[in-house]
Short mmCIF file of C-alpha atoms and ligand atoms in Angstrom, two decimals:
data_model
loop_
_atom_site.label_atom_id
_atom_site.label_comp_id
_atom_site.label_asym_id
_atom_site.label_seq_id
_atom_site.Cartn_x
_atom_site.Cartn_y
_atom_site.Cartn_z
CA UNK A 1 29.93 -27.42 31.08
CA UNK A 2 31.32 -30.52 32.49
CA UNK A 3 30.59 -33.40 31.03
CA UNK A 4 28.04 -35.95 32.52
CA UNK A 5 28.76 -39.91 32.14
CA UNK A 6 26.14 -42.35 32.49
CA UNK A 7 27.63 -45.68 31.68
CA UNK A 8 30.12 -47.73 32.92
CA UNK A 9 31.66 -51.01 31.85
CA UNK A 10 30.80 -53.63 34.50
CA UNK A 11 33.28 -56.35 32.93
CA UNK A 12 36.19 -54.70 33.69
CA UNK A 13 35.79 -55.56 36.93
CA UNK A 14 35.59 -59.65 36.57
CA UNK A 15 37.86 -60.10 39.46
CA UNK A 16 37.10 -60.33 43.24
CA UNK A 17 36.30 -56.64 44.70
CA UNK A 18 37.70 -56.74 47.99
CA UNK A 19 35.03 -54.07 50.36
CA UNK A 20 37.15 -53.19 53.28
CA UNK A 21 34.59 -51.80 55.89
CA UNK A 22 30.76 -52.37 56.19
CA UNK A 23 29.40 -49.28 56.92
CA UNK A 24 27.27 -46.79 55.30
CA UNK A 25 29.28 -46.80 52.62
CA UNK A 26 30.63 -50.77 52.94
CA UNK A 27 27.36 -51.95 53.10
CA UNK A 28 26.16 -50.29 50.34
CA UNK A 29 29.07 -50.68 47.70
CA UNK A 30 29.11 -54.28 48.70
CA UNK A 31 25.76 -55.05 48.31
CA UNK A 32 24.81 -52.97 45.17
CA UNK A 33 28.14 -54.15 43.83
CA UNK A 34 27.04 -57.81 44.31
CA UNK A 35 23.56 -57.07 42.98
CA UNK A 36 25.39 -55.70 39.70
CA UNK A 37 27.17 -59.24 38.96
CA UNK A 38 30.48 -58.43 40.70
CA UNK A 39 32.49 -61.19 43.17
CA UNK A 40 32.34 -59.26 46.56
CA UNK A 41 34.20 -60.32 49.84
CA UNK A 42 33.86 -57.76 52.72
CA UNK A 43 37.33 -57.44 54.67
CA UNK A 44 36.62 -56.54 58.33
CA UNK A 45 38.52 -56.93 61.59
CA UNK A 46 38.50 -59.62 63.58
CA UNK A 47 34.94 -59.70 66.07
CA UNK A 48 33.78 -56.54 63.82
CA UNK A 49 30.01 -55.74 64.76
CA UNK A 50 29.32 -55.16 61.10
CA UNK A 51 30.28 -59.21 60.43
CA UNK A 52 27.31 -60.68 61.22
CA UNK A 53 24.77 -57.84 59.25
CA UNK A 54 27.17 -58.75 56.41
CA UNK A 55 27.09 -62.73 56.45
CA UNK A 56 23.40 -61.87 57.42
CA UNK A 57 22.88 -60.09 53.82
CA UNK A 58 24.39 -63.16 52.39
CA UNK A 59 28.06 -61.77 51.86
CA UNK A 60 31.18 -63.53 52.33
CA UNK A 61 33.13 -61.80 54.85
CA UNK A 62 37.16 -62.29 55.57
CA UNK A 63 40.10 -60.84 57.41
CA UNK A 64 40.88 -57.65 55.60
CA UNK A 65 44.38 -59.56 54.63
CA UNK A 66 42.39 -62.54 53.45
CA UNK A 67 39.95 -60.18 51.28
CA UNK A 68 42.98 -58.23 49.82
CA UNK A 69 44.46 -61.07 48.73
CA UNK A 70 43.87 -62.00 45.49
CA UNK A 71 41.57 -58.78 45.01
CA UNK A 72 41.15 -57.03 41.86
CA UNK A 73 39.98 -54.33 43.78
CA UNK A 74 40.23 -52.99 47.00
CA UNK A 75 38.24 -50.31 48.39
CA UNK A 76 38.53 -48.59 51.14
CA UNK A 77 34.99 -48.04 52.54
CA UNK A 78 36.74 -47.48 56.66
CA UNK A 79 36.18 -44.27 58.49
CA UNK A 80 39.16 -42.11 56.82
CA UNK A 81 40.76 -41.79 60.34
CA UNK A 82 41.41 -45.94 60.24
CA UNK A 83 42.55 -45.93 56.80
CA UNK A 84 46.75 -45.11 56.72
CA UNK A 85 47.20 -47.83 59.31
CA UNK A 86 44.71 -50.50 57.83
CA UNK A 87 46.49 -49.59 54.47
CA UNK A 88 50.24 -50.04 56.14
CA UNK A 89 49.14 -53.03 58.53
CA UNK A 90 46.84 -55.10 56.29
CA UNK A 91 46.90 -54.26 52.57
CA UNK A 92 50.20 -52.84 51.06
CA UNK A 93 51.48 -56.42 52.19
CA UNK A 94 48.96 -58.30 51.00
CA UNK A 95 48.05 -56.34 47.78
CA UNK A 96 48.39 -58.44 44.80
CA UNK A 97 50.83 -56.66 41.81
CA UNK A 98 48.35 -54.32 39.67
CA UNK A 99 45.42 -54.85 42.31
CA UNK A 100 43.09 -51.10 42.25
CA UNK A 101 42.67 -49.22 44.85
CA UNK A 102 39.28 -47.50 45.18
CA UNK A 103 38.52 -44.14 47.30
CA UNK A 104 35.05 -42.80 48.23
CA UNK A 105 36.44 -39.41 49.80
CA UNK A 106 39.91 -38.05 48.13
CA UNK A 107 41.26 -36.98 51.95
CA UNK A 108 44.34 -39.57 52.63
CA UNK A 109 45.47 -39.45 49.08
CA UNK A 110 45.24 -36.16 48.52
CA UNK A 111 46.78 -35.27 51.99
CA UNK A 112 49.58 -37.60 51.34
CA UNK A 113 48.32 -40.01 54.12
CA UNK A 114 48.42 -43.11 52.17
CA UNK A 115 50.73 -42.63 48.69
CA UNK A 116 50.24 -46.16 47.35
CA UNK A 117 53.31 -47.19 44.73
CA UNK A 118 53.22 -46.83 41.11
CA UNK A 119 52.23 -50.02 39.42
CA UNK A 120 48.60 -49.57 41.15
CA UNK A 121 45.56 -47.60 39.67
CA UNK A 122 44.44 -45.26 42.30
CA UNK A 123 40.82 -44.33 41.82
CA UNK A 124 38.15 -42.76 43.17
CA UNK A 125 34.11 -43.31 43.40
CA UNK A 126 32.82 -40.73 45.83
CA UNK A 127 28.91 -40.80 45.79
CA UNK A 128 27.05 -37.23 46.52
CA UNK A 129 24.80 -39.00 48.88
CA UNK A 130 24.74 -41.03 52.09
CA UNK A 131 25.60 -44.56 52.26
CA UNK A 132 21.78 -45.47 53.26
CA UNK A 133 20.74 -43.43 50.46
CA UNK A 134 23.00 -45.04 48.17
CA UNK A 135 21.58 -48.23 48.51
CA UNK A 136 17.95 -47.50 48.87
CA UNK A 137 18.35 -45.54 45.41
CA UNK A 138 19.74 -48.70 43.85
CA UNK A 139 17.44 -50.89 45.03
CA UNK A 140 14.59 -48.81 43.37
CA UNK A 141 16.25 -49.02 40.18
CA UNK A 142 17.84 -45.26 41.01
CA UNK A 143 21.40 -44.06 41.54
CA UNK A 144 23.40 -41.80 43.78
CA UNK A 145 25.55 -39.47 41.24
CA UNK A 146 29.36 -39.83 42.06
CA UNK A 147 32.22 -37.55 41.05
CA UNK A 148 34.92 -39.84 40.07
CA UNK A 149 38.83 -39.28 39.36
CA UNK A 150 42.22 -40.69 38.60
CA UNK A 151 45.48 -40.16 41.44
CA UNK A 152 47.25 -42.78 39.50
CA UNK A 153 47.28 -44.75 35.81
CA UNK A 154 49.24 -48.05 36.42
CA UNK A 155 46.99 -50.02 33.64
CA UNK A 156 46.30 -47.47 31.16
CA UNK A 157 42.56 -48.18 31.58
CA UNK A 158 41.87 -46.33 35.70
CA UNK A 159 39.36 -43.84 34.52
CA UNK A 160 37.67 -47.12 32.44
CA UNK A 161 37.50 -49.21 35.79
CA UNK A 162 36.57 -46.03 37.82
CA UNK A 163 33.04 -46.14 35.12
CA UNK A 164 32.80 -49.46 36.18
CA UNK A 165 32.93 -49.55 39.81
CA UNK A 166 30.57 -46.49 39.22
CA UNK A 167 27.86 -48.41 37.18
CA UNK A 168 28.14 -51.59 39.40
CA UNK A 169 27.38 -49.31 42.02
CA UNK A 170 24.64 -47.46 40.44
CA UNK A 171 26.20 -44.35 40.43
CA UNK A 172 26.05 -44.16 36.22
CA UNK A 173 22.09 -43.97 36.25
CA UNK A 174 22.38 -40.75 38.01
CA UNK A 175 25.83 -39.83 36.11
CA UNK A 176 29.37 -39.11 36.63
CA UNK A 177 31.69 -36.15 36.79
CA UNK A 178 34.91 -36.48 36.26
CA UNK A 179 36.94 -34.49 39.09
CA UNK A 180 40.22 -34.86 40.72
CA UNK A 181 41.32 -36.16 44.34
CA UNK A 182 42.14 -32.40 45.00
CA UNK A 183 38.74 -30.95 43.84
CA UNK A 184 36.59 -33.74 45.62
CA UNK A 185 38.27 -33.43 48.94
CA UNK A 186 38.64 -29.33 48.94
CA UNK A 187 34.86 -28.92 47.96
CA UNK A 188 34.08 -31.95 49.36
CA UNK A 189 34.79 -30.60 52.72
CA UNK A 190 33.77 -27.00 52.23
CA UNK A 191 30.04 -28.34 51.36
CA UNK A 192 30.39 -30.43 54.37
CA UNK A 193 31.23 -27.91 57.04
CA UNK A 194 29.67 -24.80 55.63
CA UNK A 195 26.49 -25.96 53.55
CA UNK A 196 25.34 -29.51 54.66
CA UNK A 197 25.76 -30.38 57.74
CA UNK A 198 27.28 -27.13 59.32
CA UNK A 199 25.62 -24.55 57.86
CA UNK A 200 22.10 -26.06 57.83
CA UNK A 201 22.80 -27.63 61.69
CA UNK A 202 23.58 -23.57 62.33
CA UNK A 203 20.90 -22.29 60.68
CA UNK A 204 18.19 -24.79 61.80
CA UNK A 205 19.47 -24.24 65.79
CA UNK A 206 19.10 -20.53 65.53
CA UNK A 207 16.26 -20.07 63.96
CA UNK A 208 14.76 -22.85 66.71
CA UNK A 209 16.55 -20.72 69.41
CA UNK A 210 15.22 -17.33 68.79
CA UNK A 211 11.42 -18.18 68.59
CA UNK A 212 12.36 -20.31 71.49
CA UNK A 213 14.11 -17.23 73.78
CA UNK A 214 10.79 -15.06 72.21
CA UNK A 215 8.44 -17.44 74.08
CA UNK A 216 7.28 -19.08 71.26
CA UNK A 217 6.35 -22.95 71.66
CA UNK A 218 9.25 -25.37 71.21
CA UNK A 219 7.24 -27.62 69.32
CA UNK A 220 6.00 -24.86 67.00
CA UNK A 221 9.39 -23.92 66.86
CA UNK A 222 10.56 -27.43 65.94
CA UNK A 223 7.71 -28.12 63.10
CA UNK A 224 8.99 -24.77 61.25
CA UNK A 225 12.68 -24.89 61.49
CA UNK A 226 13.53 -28.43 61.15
CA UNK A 227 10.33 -30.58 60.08
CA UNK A 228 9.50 -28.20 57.42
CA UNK A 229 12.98 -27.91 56.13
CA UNK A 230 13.17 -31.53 54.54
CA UNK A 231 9.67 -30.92 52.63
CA UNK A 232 11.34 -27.77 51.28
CA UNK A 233 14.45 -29.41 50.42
CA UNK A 234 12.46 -32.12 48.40
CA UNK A 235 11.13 -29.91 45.85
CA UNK A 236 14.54 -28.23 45.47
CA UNK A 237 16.06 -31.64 44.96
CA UNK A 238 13.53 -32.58 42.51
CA UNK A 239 13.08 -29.36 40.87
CA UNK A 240 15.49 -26.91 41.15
CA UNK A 241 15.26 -23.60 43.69
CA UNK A 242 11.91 -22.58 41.21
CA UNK A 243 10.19 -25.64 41.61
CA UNK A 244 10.24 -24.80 45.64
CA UNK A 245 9.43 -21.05 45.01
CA UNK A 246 6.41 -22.11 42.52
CA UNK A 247 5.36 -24.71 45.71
CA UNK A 248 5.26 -22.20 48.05
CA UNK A 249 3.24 -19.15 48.95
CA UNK A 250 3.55 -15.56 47.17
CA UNK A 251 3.89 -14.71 50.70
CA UNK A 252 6.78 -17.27 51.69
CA UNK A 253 8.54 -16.69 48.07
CA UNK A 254 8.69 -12.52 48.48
CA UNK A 255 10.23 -13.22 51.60
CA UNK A 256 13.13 -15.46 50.24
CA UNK A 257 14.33 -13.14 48.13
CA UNK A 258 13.74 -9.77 49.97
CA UNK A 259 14.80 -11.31 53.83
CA UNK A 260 17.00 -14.10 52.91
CA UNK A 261 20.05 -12.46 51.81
CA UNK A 262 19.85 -10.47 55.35
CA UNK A 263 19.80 -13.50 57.17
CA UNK A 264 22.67 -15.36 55.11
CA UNK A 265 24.21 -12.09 54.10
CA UNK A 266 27.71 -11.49 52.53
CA UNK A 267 29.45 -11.42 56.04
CA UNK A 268 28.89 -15.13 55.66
CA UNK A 269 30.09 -15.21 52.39
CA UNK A 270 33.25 -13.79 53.77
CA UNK A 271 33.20 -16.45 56.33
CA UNK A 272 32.49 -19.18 53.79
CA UNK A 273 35.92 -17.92 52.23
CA UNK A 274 37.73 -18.14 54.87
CA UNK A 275 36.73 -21.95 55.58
CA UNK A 276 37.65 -22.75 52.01
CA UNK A 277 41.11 -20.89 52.97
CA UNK A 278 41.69 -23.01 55.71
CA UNK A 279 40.94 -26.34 53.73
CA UNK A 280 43.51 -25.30 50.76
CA UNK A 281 46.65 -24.66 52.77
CA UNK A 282 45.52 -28.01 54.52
CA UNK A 283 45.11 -26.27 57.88
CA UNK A 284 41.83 -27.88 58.50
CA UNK A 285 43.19 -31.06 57.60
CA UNK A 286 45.84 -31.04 60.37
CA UNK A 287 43.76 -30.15 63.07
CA UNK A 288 40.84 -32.60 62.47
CA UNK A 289 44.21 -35.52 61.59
CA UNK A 290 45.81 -34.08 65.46
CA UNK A 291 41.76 -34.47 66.91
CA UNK A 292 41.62 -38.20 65.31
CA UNK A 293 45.10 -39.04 66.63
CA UNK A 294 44.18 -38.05 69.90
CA UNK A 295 41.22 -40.49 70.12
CA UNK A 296 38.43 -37.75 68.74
CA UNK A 297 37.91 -35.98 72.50
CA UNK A 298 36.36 -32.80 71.03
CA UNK A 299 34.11 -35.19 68.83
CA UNK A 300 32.61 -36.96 72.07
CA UNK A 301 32.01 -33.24 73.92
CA UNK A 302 30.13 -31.87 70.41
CA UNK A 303 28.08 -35.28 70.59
CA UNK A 304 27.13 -35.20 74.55
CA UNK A 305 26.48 -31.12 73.62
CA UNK A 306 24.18 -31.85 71.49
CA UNK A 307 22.47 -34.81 72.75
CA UNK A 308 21.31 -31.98 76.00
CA UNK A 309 19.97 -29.02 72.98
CA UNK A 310 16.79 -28.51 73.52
CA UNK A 311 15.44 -28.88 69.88
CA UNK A 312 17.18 -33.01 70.39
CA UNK A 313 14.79 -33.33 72.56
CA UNK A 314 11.83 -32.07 71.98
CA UNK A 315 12.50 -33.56 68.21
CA UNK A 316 12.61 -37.19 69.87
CA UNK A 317 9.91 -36.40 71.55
CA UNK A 318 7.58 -35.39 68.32
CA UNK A 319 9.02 -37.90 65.86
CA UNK A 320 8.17 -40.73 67.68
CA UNK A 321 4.50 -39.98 67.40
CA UNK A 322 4.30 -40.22 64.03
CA UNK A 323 4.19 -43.84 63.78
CA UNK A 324 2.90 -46.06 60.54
CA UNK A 325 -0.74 -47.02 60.58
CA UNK A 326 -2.26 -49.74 59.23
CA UNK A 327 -5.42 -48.54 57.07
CA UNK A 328 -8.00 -50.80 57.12
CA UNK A 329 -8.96 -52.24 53.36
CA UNK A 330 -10.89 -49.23 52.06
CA UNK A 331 -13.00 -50.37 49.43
P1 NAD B 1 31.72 -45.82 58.61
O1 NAD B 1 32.09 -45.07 59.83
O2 NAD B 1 30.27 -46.07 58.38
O3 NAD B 1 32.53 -47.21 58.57
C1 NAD B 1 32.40 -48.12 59.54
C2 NAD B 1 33.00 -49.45 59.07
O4 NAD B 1 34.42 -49.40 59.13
C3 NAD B 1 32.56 -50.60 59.94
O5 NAD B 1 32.40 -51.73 59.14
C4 NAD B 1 33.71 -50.80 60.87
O6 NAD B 1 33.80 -52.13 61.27
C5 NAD B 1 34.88 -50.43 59.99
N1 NAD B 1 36.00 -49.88 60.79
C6 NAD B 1 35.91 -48.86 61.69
N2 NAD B 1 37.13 -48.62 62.21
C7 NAD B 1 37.99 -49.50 61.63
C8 NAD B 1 39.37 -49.75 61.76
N3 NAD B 1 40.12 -49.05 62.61
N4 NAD B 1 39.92 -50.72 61.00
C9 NAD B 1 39.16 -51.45 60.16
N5 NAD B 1 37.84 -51.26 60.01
C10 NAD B 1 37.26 -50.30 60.73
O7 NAD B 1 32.41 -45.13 57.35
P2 NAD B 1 31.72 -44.31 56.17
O8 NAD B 1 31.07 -43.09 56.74
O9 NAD B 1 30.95 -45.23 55.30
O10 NAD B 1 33.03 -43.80 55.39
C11 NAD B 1 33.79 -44.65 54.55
C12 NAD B 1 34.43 -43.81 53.46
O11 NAD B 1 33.41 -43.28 52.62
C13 NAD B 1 35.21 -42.62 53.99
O12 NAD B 1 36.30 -42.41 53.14
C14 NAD B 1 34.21 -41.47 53.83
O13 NAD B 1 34.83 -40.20 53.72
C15 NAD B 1 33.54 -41.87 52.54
N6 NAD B 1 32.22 -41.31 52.33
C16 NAD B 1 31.25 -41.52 53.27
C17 NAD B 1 29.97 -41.05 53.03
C18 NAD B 1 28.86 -41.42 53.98
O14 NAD B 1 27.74 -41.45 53.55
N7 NAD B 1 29.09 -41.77 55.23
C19 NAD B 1 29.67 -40.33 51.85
C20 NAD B 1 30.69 -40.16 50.89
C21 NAD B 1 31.95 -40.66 51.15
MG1 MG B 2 30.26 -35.15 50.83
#
């Protein structure tokens, strides 16, 4: 069993952190980071739209040159597209000898994109959760768990700071894995395209689809594939797959076991295999590095696509009714 860290040294890091990108990610290190005691200056490009949310949250914000110089720290919280040429452009100049530098996905490293020179740590924080999440859970005294690892030792002490940046980020009251840049970016990726966001975006679209083409109500059809799925999810994430299954009917738990494996049966296991194939001999990588050096064309047709699907829209339609009320002092 791997072993799970929950503490970090936040002193280590008594230097400036310099947060390059304030996004869902930027925003969030940046901010919890600060919150945790740390000097935080958020490097962004000039006439950046995220400048003014940043100075807004009270954070001093700099050229990306001017926030990597001097840094302890830098990390690299850009869209992984935008990071080998902010790296070559804007830090490797202006990186101060022994200054950190601090992944949240192992992809460019582990690719070779961006091979920083010895003499630097190169570490990695990747939180399992999204950037929003990351700093809601903080702010409520919770944590996003992190898998953390080491591409490079310069100081003798990466894995130490890598703790730290993970506590400061409130990542160690959740808890830390150790992993390496290879492990987070292969299974990173495979949970990504087949599980998260691919598989369930697959599986919630047909399922809305075929009740759909059977003449069933869209809306009906929208409350049970996709509305119902994050109440679901909830008790798994709090409780395991048993906690949902002891939630649930007898009627709706006989039917996961005996159905489910038809639906999601072992031709998609087979399929699942193949994806992870593709993302080990880096074959994946090169055709989503050719799409992002061609300006991300297929990326704009899967968004306008999607934007016309019929559950989009009837989804809009039904989750803007559900607005807050106001109850009225009940005594
Ligand atoms: P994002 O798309 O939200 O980042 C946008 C920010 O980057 C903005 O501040 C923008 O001004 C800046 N930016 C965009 N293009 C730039 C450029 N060319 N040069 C300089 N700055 C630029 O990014 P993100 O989704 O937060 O991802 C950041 C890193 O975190 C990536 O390595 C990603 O893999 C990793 N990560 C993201 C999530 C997530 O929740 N989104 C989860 C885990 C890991
Ligand atoms: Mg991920």
């Amino acid at each position: 069993m791997a072993e799970i860290f929950k503490s970090g040294n936040v002193d280590l890091l008594n230097g400036k952190v310099a947060v390059l990108g304030y996004g869902s990610q930027g925003h969030a290190h940046a901010l919890n980071l600060r919150d945790s005691g740390v000097e935080v200056e958020v490097g962004l490009r000039a006439g950046s739209a995220s400048a003014a949310a940043a100075e807004e949250a009270g954070l001093t914000v700099r050229s990306v040159a001017d926030a990597v110089r001097g840094a302890q720290l830098v990390a690299f919280l850009v869209p992984d597209g935008a990071q080998p040429s902010l790296y070559e452009e804007e830090v490797a100049p202006n990186l101060e000898p022994g200054a950190a530098l601090l992944f949240a996905h192992g992809f460019n490293v582990h690719y070779g994109r961006i091979a920083p020179p010895a003499g630097h740590d190169v570490i990695m924080v990747a939180p399992k959760g999204p950037g929003h999440v990351v700093r809601r859970l903080y702010t409520e005294g919770y944590g996003t768990p992190a898998v953390v690892a080491v591409a490079q030792d310069a100081s003798g002490q990466a894995q130490e700071l890598a703790f730290a940046y993970g506590a400061a980020l409130g990542a160690a009251r959740a808890g830390m894995v150790v992993t390496s840049f290879a492990e987070e970016t292969e299974t990173d990726l495979f949970g990504e395209q087949t599980v998260l966001c691919g598989g369930v975006t697959q599986l919630i679209q047909l399922g809305f689809e075929t009740l759909v083409e059977a003449g069933y109500q869209p809306e009906v059809a929208y409350y049970e594939c996709l509305h119902e799925l994050k109440l679901i999810t909830d008790l798994i994430w709090e409780g395991g797959i048993e906690r949902m299954h002891f939630s649930i009917s007898d009627t709706a738990e006989y039917g996961s076991h005996a159905v489910g494996p038809k639906v999601v049966d072992e031709h998609v296991r087979e399929n699942m295999r193949a994806v992870l194939a593709s993302i080990r001999d880096g074959s994946f990588a090169r055709d989503w590095i050719a799409e992002m050096d061609r300006g991300q064309p297929s990326l704009d047709v899967y968004r306008a696509k999607l934007a016309e699907t019929q559950i989009e829209q009837v989804g809009a339609r039904l989750r803007a009714l559900n607005v807050k009320e106001e109850t009225a002092g009940v005594g």
